[in-house]
CSV table of C-alpha atoms in Angstrom, one decimal:
chain,number,residue,atom,x,y,z
C,1,MET,CA,86.5,149.8,121.7
C,2,GLN,CA,90.0,148.6,120.9
C,3,ARG,CA,89.4,145.4,123.0
C,4,TRP,CA,86.3,144.6,120.9
C,5,ILE,CA,88.3,145.0,117.7
C,6,VAL,CA,91.1,142.8,118.9
C,7,THR,CA,88.5,140.2,120.1
C,8,GLY,CA,86.8,140.3,116.7
C,9,VAL,CA,90.0,139.9,114.8
C,10,LEU,CA,91.0,137.0,117.1
C,11,ALA,CA,87.6,135.4,116.6
C,12,MET,CA,88.0,135.7,112.8
C,13,PHE,CA,91.4,134.0,112.9
C,14,LEU,CA,90.0,131.2,115.0
C,15,LEU,CA,87.1,130.7,112.6
C,16,VAL,CA,89.3,130.7,109.5
C,17,GLY,CA,91.9,128.4,111.1
C,18,GLY,CA,89.2,126.1,112.4
C,19,GLY,CA,87.6,126.0,109.0
C,20,TYR,CA,90.9,125.1,107.3
C,21,ALA,CA,91.6,122.4,109.9
C,22,TYR,CA,88.2,120.9,109.4
C,23,TRP,CA,88.6,120.9,105.6
C,24,SER,CA,92.0,119.3,105.9
C,25,TYR,CA,90.6,116.7,108.2
C,26,LYS,CA,87.8,115.9,105.7
C,27,GLN,CA,90.3,115.6,102.8
C,28,ASN,CA,92.3,112.9,104.7
C,29,LEU,CA,89.3,110.7,105.5
C,30,PRO,CA,89.2,107.3,103.7
C,31,SER,CA,87.2,107.3,100.5
C,32,PRO,CA,87.1,104.0,98.7
C,33,ILE,CA,86.4,104.0,95.0
C,34,TRP,CA,85.3,100.7,93.3
C,35,VAL,CA,83.9,99.3,90.1
C,36,PRO,CA,81.1,96.7,90.7
C,37,ILE,CA,80.7,93.7,88.5
C,38,PRO,CA,77.3,92.1,88.7
C,39,MET,CA,77.2,88.4,89.8
C,40,ASN,CA,74.6,85.6,89.6
C,41,HIS,CA,72.0,86.2,92.3
C,42,GLU,CA,71.8,82.5,92.9
C,43,LEU,CA,75.4,82.1,94.1
C,44,PRO,CA,75.6,81.9,97.9
C,45,LEU,CA,77.6,84.5,99.8
C,46,GLU,CA,80.3,81.9,100.6
C,47,GLN,CA,81.1,81.2,97.0
C,48,ARG,CA,81.1,84.9,96.2
C,49,GLU,CA,83.6,85.6,99.0
C,50,LYS,CA,85.7,82.7,97.8
C,51,PHE,CA,85.7,84.1,94.3
C,52,ALA,CA,86.7,87.5,95.7
C,53,LYS,CA,89.7,86.0,97.5
C,54,GLU,CA,90.8,84.1,94.4
C,55,LEU,CA,90.4,87.2,92.2
C,56,LYS,CA,92.3,89.4,94.7
C,57,ALA,CA,95.2,86.9,94.7
C,58,LYS,CA,95.3,87.0,90.8
C,59,ILE,CA,95.1,90.8,90.7
C,60,ALA,CA,97.6,91.4,93.5
C,61,THR,CA,100.5,89.7,91.7
C,62,PRO,CA,103.6,91.9,91.5
C,63,GLU,CA,103.6,91.9,87.7
C,64,ILE,CA,100.1,93.3,87.4
C,65,LEU,CA,100.5,95.9,90.2
C,66,ASN,CA,103.9,97.0,88.9
C,67,GLN,CA,102.5,97.5,85.4
C,68,VAL,CA,99.6,99.5,86.8
C,69,SER,CA,101.9,101.7,88.9
C,70,GLN,CA,104.1,102.3,85.8
C,71,ASP,CA,101.2,103.0,83.5
C,72,LEU,CA,99.7,105.6,85.8
C,73,ASP,CA,103.1,106.9,87.2
C,74,LEU,CA,101.9,106.4,90.7
C,75,ALA,CA,105.4,107.0,92.2
C,76,ALA,CA,105.3,110.6,91.1
C,77,LYS,CA,101.6,111.1,91.9
C,78,TRP,CA,102.0,109.7,95.5
C,79,LYS,CA,105.5,111.3,95.8
C,80,LEU,CA,107.2,108.0,96.5
C,81,ALA,CA,110.8,107.1,95.9
C,82,ASN,CA,110.3,104.5,93.1
C,83,THR,CA,107.9,102.2,91.3
C,84,ASP,CA,108.5,99.4,93.8
C,85,ALA,CA,107.3,101.6,96.7
C,86,ALA,CA,104.2,102.6,94.6
C,87,THR,CA,103.5,98.9,93.9
C,88,ALA,CA,103.7,98.1,97.6
C,89,GLU,CA,101.4,101.0,98.4
C,90,LEU,CA,99.0,100.0,95.7
C,91,LYS,CA,98.9,96.4,97.1
C,92,LYS,CA,97.9,97.8,100.5
C,93,ARG,CA,95.1,100.0,99.0
C,94,LEU,CA,93.7,97.4,96.5
C,95,PHE,CA,90.5,95.5,97.6
C,96,VAL,CA,88.1,93.0,96.1
C,97,ARG,CA,84.9,92.5,98.1
C,98,ALA,CA,81.6,90.7,97.6
C,99,GLY,CA,78.8,93.3,97.8
C,100,GLU,CA,75.6,94.6,96.2
C,101,MET,CA,74.9,97.1,93.5
C,102,ASP,CA,71.8,98.9,92.3
C,103,SER,CA,70.4,97.9,89.0
C,104,PRO,CA,67.1,98.7,87.2
C,105,GLY,CA,65.7,95.5,88.6
C,106,GLY,CA,66.7,96.2,92.2
C,107,LYS,CA,69.7,95.2,94.3
C,108,VAL,CA,72.0,92.6,92.6
C,109,PRO,CA,75.0,90.8,94.1
C,110,SER,CA,78.3,92.2,92.8
C,111,MET,CA,82.0,91.9,93.0
C,112,ASN,CA,83.4,95.3,94.0
C,113,ILE,CA,87.0,95.9,92.8
C,114,GLY,CA,88.6,99.1,93.8
C,115,VAL,CA,91.1,101.1,95.8
C,116,GLU,CA,91.0,102.7,99.2
C,117,GLY,CA,92.6,106.1,99.7
C,118,PRO,CA,92.1,109.5,101.1
C,119,ARG,CA,89.4,111.8,99.6
C,120,LYS,CA,92.1,114.1,98.2
C,121,ASP,CA,93.3,111.2,96.0
C,122,ASN,CA,89.9,110.4,94.5
C,123,ALA,CA,90.9,111.2,91.0
C,124,ILE,CA,94.0,109.0,91.2
C,125,SER,CA,91.9,106.2,92.8
C,126,GLN,CA,89.4,106.4,90.0
C,127,GLN,CA,92.2,106.0,87.4
C,128,ILE,CA,93.6,103.1,89.3
C,129,ALA,CA,90.2,101.3,89.6
C,130,MET,CA,89.6,101.7,85.9
C,131,ARG,CA,93.1,100.5,84.9
C,132,VAL,CA,92.9,97.5,87.2
C,133,MET,CA,89.6,96.6,85.5
C,134,ASP,CA,91.4,96.1,82.2
C,135,ASP,CA,93.4,93.3,83.9
C,136,VAL,CA,90.3,91.9,85.6
C,137,TRP,CA,88.5,91.5,82.3
C,138,LYS,CA,91.5,89.5,81.0
C,139,ILE,CA,91.6,87.4,84.1
C,140,ILE,CA,87.9,86.6,84.1
C,141,GLY,CA,87.9,86.0,80.3
C,142,ILE,CA,85.1,88.3,79.5
C,143,LYS,CA,85.1,90.9,76.8
C,144,PRO,CA,85.2,94.3,78.4
C,145,PRO,CA,82.3,96.7,77.9
C,146,PRO,CA,82.9,99.5,75.5
C,147,LYS,CA,84.5,102.6,77.0
C,148,ARG,CA,82.7,106.0,76.9
């Protein structure tokens, strides 16, 4: 009888430990967050990709990324030494891609501007994506949509 109790307790420890390990694994998987901007459907893919590269070059300037990391206090949130380290990490995580988005009229070409990071940082990634969009609107020269 005691062997069964020990076996049951051991099985419970393995189940709980395995569940925690699986949860921890899932929290560290990549989870990109982006904001889509609709594009003209008549533009060919090559021009949209060229525009994505140009926009990424304009967004990824040290001045803009440094301001974003200071505004959101990314050094403290990511537990990094200083703002320069947070700016370097943000530059690695930032992306601009040509893609598609759903709209009431169907699929529409879009420019996806966002941040890649682990799932556990989704809230921070959403804040970064929305903050970067403020600068994107200025770069593109379009009046930003009203905030909710």
